[in-house]
mmCIF file of C-alpha atoms in Angstrom:
data_model
loop_
_atom_site.group_PDB
_atom_site.id
_atom_site.type_symbol
_atom_site.label_atom_id
_atom_site.label_comp_id
_atom_site.label_asym_id
_atom_site.label_seq_id
_atom_site.Cartn_x
_atom_site.Cartn_y
_atom_site.Cartn_z
ATOM 1 C CA MET A 1 58.431 122.093 75.537
ATOM 2 C CA GLN A 2 60.300 122.210 78.808
ATOM 3 C CA LYS A 3 64.074 122.151 78.541
ATOM 4 C CA VAL A 4 65.342 119.611 81.070
ATOM 5 C CA LEU A 5 68.908 118.858 82.123
ATOM 6 C CA ILE A 6 69.611 115.318 83.322
ATOM 7 C CA THR A 7 72.799 114.902 85.363
ATOM 8 C CA GLY A 8 74.298 111.431 85.486
ATOM 9 C CA ALA A 9 72.583 110.776 82.180
ATOM 10 C CA ALA A 10 74.921 107.898 81.271
ATOM 11 C CA GLY A 11 73.687 105.732 84.157
ATOM 12 C CA ARG A 12 70.900 103.136 84.171
ATOM 13 C CA ILE A 13 68.202 105.509 85.360
ATOM 14 C CA GLY A 14 69.551 108.229 83.100
ATOM 15 C CA ARG A 15 69.330 106.028 80.023
ATOM 16 C CA THR A 16 65.760 105.071 80.888
ATOM 17 C CA LEU A 17 64.692 108.678 81.417
ATOM 18 C CA ARG A 18 66.372 109.746 78.183
ATOM 19 C CA ALA A 19 64.291 107.243 76.253
ATOM 20 C CA GLY A 20 61.086 107.957 78.147
ATOM 21 C CA LEU A 21 61.223 111.755 78.215
ATOM 22 C CA ASN A 22 62.816 112.592 74.889
ATOM 23 C CA SER A 23 59.476 112.984 73.089
ATOM 24 C CA ARG A 24 58.021 115.073 75.939
ATOM 25 C CA CYS A 25 60.911 117.431 76.765
ATOM 26 C CA GLU A 26 63.850 119.093 75.119
ATOM 27 C CA LEU A 27 66.702 117.268 76.830
ATOM 28 C CA ARG A 28 70.191 118.397 77.747
ATOM 29 C CA LEU A 29 72.473 115.650 79.082
ATOM 30 C CA MET A 30 75.393 115.832 81.480
ATOM 31 C CA ASP A 31 77.779 113.217 82.839
ATOM 32 C CA ARG A 32 81.444 112.807 83.659
ATOM 33 C CA GLU A 33 81.817 110.474 80.699
ATOM 34 C CA THR A 34 80.901 110.826 77.044
ATOM 35 C CA ILE A 35 77.304 110.050 76.107
ATOM 36 C CA ASN A 36 76.547 108.842 72.603
ATOM 37 C CA ASP A 37 72.816 109.340 72.137
ATOM 38 C CA PRO A 38 71.520 109.548 68.575
ATOM 39 C CA GLU A 39 68.382 111.321 69.811
ATOM 40 C CA VAL A 40 70.100 114.055 71.854
ATOM 41 C CA ASP A 41 72.997 116.188 70.658
ATOM 42 C CA ASP A 42 73.020 118.644 73.581
ATOM 43 C CA VAL A 43 75.592 116.810 75.728
ATOM 44 C CA HIS A 44 78.076 118.133 78.299
ATOM 45 C CA VAL A 45 80.932 116.254 79.956
ATOM 46 C CA GLY A 46 82.322 117.457 83.270
ATOM 47 C CA ASP A 47 82.190 117.492 87.051
ATOM 48 C CA VAL A 48 78.809 118.089 88.683
ATOM 49 C CA ALA A 49 80.573 119.469 91.774
ATOM 50 C CA ASP A 50 82.061 122.324 89.734
ATOM 51 C CA VAL A 51 79.515 125.029 90.499
ATOM 52 C CA GLU A 52 80.704 127.545 87.913
ATOM 53 C CA TRP A 53 80.698 124.939 85.161
ATOM 54 C CA MET A 54 77.274 123.657 86.231
ATOM 55 C CA ALA A 55 75.870 127.185 86.217
ATOM 56 C CA ALA A 56 76.936 127.495 82.584
ATOM 57 C CA VAL A 57 75.477 124.085 81.700
ATOM 58 C CA CYS A 58 72.171 125.046 83.346
ATOM 59 C CA GLN A 59 71.725 128.238 81.342
ATOM 60 C CA GLY A 60 68.384 128.164 79.593
ATOM 61 C CA VAL A 61 66.962 125.021 81.222
ATOM 62 C CA ASP A 62 63.633 124.952 83.040
ATOM 63 C CA ALA A 63 64.364 121.978 85.293
ATOM 64 C CA VAL A 64 67.251 119.819 86.488
ATOM 65 C CA VAL A 65 66.824 116.099 87.142
ATOM 66 C CA HIS A 66 69.763 115.278 89.367
ATOM 67 C CA LEU A 67 70.842 111.640 89.149
ATOM 68 C CA ALA A 68 74.641 111.941 89.288
ATOM 69 C CA GLY A 69 76.365 110.363 92.284
ATOM 70 C CA ASP A 70 78.104 107.339 93.727
ATOM 71 C CA PRO A 71 75.258 104.774 93.984
ATOM 72 C CA SER A 72 77.003 102.357 96.352
ATOM 73 C CA THR A 73 75.746 101.928 99.911
ATOM 74 C CA GLY A 74 79.325 100.954 100.717
ATOM 75 C CA ALA A 75 80.799 104.160 99.296
ATOM 76 C CA SER A 76 83.681 105.650 101.279
ATOM 77 C CA TRP A 77 83.344 108.961 103.071
ATOM 78 C CA GLU A 78 85.691 110.561 100.535
ATOM 79 C CA SER A 79 83.537 109.483 97.586
ATOM 80 C CA THR A 80 80.289 110.321 99.367
ATOM 81 C CA LEU A 81 81.551 113.806 100.184
ATOM 82 C CA GLU A 82 82.983 114.628 96.766
ATOM 83 C CA VAL A 83 80.405 113.035 94.495
ATOM 84 C CA ASN A 84 77.146 112.927 96.438
ATOM 85 C CA ILE A 85 77.311 115.899 98.797
ATOM 86 C CA LYS A 86 79.415 118.397 96.868
ATOM 87 C CA GLY A 87 77.895 117.129 93.638
ATOM 88 C CA THR A 88 74.347 117.688 94.848
ATOM 89 C CA TYR A 89 75.222 121.200 95.951
ATOM 90 C CA GLY A 90 76.824 121.797 92.560
ATOM 91 C CA ALA A 91 73.693 120.630 90.765
ATOM 92 C CA TYR A 92 71.324 122.739 92.853
ATOM 93 C CA GLU A 93 73.440 125.879 92.927
ATOM 94 C CA GLY A 94 74.213 125.532 89.231
ATOM 95 C CA ALA A 95 70.496 125.216 88.563
ATOM 96 C CA ARG A 96 69.758 128.329 90.592
ATOM 97 C CA ARG A 97 72.462 130.422 88.960
ATOM 98 C CA GLY A 98 71.497 129.150 85.529
ATOM 99 C CA GLY A 99 67.885 130.173 86.016
ATOM 100 C CA ALA A 100 66.203 126.770 86.387
ATOM 101 C CA GLN A 101 63.106 126.874 88.563
ATOM 102 C CA ARG A 102 62.599 123.171 89.285
ATOM 103 C CA LEU A 103 64.679 120.348 90.779
ATOM 104 C CA VAL A 104 63.966 116.620 90.731
ATOM 105 C CA PHE A 105 66.376 114.784 93.026
ATOM 106 C CA ALA A 106 67.110 111.066 92.890
ATOM 107 C CA SER A 107 67.100 110.342 96.601
ATOM 108 C CA SER A 108 66.979 106.800 97.936
ATOM 109 C CA ASN A 109 65.102 104.463 100.230
ATOM 110 C CA HIS A 110 68.396 104.224 102.130
ATOM 111 C CA ALA A 111 67.610 107.630 103.657
ATOM 112 C CA THR A 112 65.220 105.669 105.894
ATOM 113 C CA GLY A 113 66.866 102.273 105.701
ATOM 114 C CA PHE A 114 66.860 101.478 109.415
ATOM 115 C CA TYR A 115 63.068 101.473 109.466
ATOM 116 C CA GLU A 116 63.137 98.704 106.886
ATOM 117 C CA GLN A 117 65.645 96.742 108.940
ATOM 118 C CA GLU A 118 63.243 96.898 111.882
ATOM 119 C CA GLY A 119 60.193 96.007 109.793
ATOM 120 C CA VAL A 120 58.524 99.408 110.221
ATOM 121 C CA TYR A 121 56.056 100.570 107.567
ATOM 122 C CA THR A 122 57.452 103.936 106.488
ATOM 123 C CA THR A 123 55.802 107.144 105.344
ATOM 124 C CA PRO A 124 57.641 110.109 103.801
ATOM 125 C CA ASP A 125 56.916 112.385 106.771
ATOM 126 C CA MET A 126 58.781 110.204 109.275
ATOM 127 C CA PRO A 127 62.247 111.366 110.452
ATOM 128 C CA VAL A 128 65.120 110.090 108.328
ATOM 129 C CA ARG A 129 67.080 107.067 109.545
ATOM 130 C CA PRO A 130 69.866 106.543 107.003
ATOM 131 C CA ASP A 131 71.486 103.120 106.960
ATOM 132 C CA SER A 132 74.811 104.171 105.374
ATOM 133 C CA LEU A 133 76.904 107.172 104.438
ATOM 134 C CA TYR A 134 75.177 106.912 101.071
ATOM 135 C CA GLY A 135 71.844 107.247 102.864
ATOM 136 C CA VAL A 136 73.203 110.213 104.813
ATOM 137 C CA SER A 137 74.121 111.934 101.534
ATOM 138 C CA LYS A 138 70.594 111.417 100.230
ATOM 139 C CA SER A 139 69.132 112.873 103.421
ATOM 140 C CA PHE A 140 71.415 115.862 102.892
ATOM 141 C CA GLY A 141 70.113 116.243 99.348
ATOM 142 C CA GLU A 142 66.536 116.298 100.611
ATOM 143 C CA ASP A 143 67.327 118.958 103.233
ATOM 144 C CA LEU A 144 69.242 121.030 100.710
ATOM 145 C CA ALA A 145 66.291 120.849 98.325
ATOM 146 C CA ARG A 146 63.995 122.129 101.066
ATOM 147 C CA PHE A 147 66.402 125.045 101.616
ATOM 148 C CA TYR A 148 66.407 125.974 97.926
ATOM 149 C CA VAL A 149 62.618 126.013 97.913
ATOM 150 C CA ASP A 150 62.358 128.214 101.008
ATOM 151 C CA GLU A 151 65.326 130.471 100.315
ATOM 152 C CA TYR A 152 65.099 130.901 96.554
ATOM 153 C CA GLY A 153 61.484 130.108 95.675
ATOM 154 C CA MET A 154 62.341 127.085 93.537
ATOM 155 C CA LYS A 155 60.299 123.900 93.271
ATOM 156 C CA ALA A 156 61.896 120.598 94.347
ATOM 157 C CA TYR A 157 60.791 116.973 94.402
ATOM 158 C CA CYS A 158 62.830 114.239 96.110
ATOM 159 C CA LEU A 159 62.251 110.661 94.977
ATOM 160 C CA ARG A 160 63.327 107.896 97.350
ATOM 161 C CA ILE A 161 63.956 105.375 94.628
ATOM 162 C CA GLY A 162 63.532 101.699 95.437
ATOM 163 C CA SER A 163 64.830 98.761 93.383
ATOM 164 C CA PHE A 164 65.184 100.151 89.870
ATOM 165 C CA GLN A 165 65.476 96.933 87.891
ATOM 166 C CA PRO A 166 64.170 95.372 84.663
ATOM 167 C CA ASP A 167 61.357 92.816 84.765
ATOM 168 C CA GLU A 168 63.865 89.995 84.427
ATOM 169 C CA ALA A 169 65.514 90.893 87.738
ATOM 170 C CA VAL A 170 62.186 90.457 89.493
ATOM 171 C CA LYS A 171 61.581 87.113 87.800
ATOM 172 C CA THR A 172 65.041 85.772 88.732
ATOM 173 C CA ARG A 173 65.216 87.413 92.190
ATOM 174 C CA PRO A 174 67.421 85.717 94.821
ATOM 175 C CA ASN A 175 64.923 86.733 97.539
ATOM 176 C CA ASP A 176 61.532 88.411 97.789
ATOM 177 C CA ARG A 177 62.588 91.901 98.921
ATOM 178 C CA ILE A 178 62.230 93.261 95.398
ATOM 179 C CA LEU A 179 58.531 92.319 95.412
ATOM 180 C CA SER A 180 58.110 95.154 97.926
ATOM 181 C CA THR A 181 60.701 97.645 96.676
ATOM 182 C CA TRP A 182 60.601 97.421 92.876
ATOM 183 C CA ILE A 183 60.026 100.335 90.516
ATOM 184 C CA SER A 184 59.603 99.470 86.869
ATOM 185 C CA TYR A 185 61.212 101.484 84.133
ATOM 186 C CA ARG A 186 57.940 102.931 82.881
ATOM 187 C CA ASP A 187 56.771 103.832 86.390
ATOM 188 C CA ALA A 188 60.082 105.615 87.014
ATOM 189 C CA VAL A 189 59.596 107.664 83.852
ATOM 190 C CA GLN A 190 56.020 108.489 84.827
ATOM 191 C CA LEU A 191 57.013 109.565 88.341
ATOM 192 C CA VAL A 192 59.721 111.927 87.089
ATOM 193 C CA TRP A 193 57.388 113.287 84.429
ATOM 194 C CA ARG A 194 54.759 114.019 87.086
ATOM 195 C CA CYS A 195 57.377 115.976 89.056
ATOM 196 C CA LEU A 196 58.233 117.998 85.971
ATOM 197 C CA GLN A 197 54.581 118.865 85.365
ATOM 198 C CA VAL A 198 53.025 119.469 88.789
ATOM 199 C CA GLU A 199 52.248 123.086 89.669
ATOM 200 C CA SER A 200 50.198 122.748 92.863
ATOM 201 C CA VAL A 201 53.077 121.503 95.059
ATOM 202 C CA ASP A 202 56.376 123.322 95.617
ATOM 203 C CA PHE A 203 58.209 120.620 97.563
ATOM 204 C CA GLY A 204 57.724 116.960 98.302
ATOM 205 C CA ILE A 205 59.446 113.733 99.317
ATOM 206 C CA TYR A 206 58.054 110.629 97.657
ATOM 207 C CA TYR A 207 58.874 106.920 97.645
ATOM 208 C CA GLY A 208 59.706 105.832 94.134
ATOM 209 C CA ILE A 209 58.220 102.368 93.752
ATOM 210 C CA SER A 210 55.608 100.717 91.575
ATOM 211 C CA GLY A 211 52.147 99.795 92.887
ATOM 212 C CA ASN A 212 53.496 96.774 94.711
ATOM 213 C CA LYS A 213 51.000 94.793 96.776
ATOM 214 C CA ARG A 214 53.728 94.028 99.347
ATOM 215 C CA ALA A 215 55.054 97.603 99.600
ATOM 216 C CA TYR A 216 56.205 98.769 103.043
ATOM 217 C CA TRP A 217 56.933 102.338 101.888
ATOM 218 C CA ASP A 218 53.891 104.560 101.543
ATOM 219 C CA THR A 219 53.194 106.156 98.144
ATOM 220 C CA GLU A 220 49.879 107.837 98.938
ATOM 221 C CA ASN A 221 51.298 111.376 98.838
ATOM 222 C CA ALA A 222 52.764 110.763 95.350
ATOM 223 C CA ARG A 223 49.370 109.589 94.126
ATOM 224 C CA ARG A 224 47.518 112.467 95.787
ATOM 225 C CA GLU A 225 49.914 115.356 95.145
ATOM 226 C CA LEU A 226 51.519 114.379 91.842
ATOM 227 C CA GLY A 227 48.804 112.277 90.256
ATOM 228 C CA TYR A 228 51.201 109.320 90.135
ATOM 229 C CA SER A 229 49.376 106.205 88.964
ATOM 230 C CA PRO A 230 51.793 103.269 88.755
ATOM 231 C CA GLU A 231 51.137 100.775 85.985
ATOM 232 C CA ASP A 232 53.138 97.886 87.397
ATOM 233 C CA ASP A 233 53.105 95.624 90.457
ATOM 234 C CA ALA A 234 55.923 93.211 91.255
ATOM 235 C CA GLU A 235 53.312 90.755 92.501
ATOM 236 C CA ARG A 236 52.703 89.521 88.970
ATOM 237 C CA PHE A 237 56.151 87.929 89.157
ATOM 238 C CA ALA A 238 55.598 86.371 92.608
#
């Protein structure tokens, strides 16, 4: 089994991936707060931006799924710099020094948010247009991942995650945006799992959404390159 480190494992996406991947991978968890998981006893508490500490945490892992960060689009520059930019560097460099060969980065649709504001159907190969400092930090993470692939021969997959919400949030939605942007829990697990398994692609940027009929972010490259086959469509809640 692959040994996989999940950073930010105490968060919503982290909890979902822990449950969905635990039977498929040997998991190691990391966060800045204590994680009590009866299924995983390999847990580390610390600062993802501490490169030396991260290098030690990454010893012996095959892949790093990097989720840790400030998730707010209204995050201050100070928080964005310390948590998202320095933290992403810490995760990648720690992975490299620790011997991991594969990175899966939780990027965001906000890396191209201004296209959405203008109603432009967006594909992963279009230039970034971040709509916030948060979006800027995710664009940075994508560029840094590309560098680690080219410079160090690693594999890296950047997932521009949409609206990661339970079914109930789609049912009780205040507006219809989520019908376009939703990713279900099981589709999120599948997408990450595909990134952990693929061998034919060294680097890719993919929109992380379910098979939504109203989608305005293109997922064709995830289907073609990763074999991603989403099981859910927000339209059933329309």
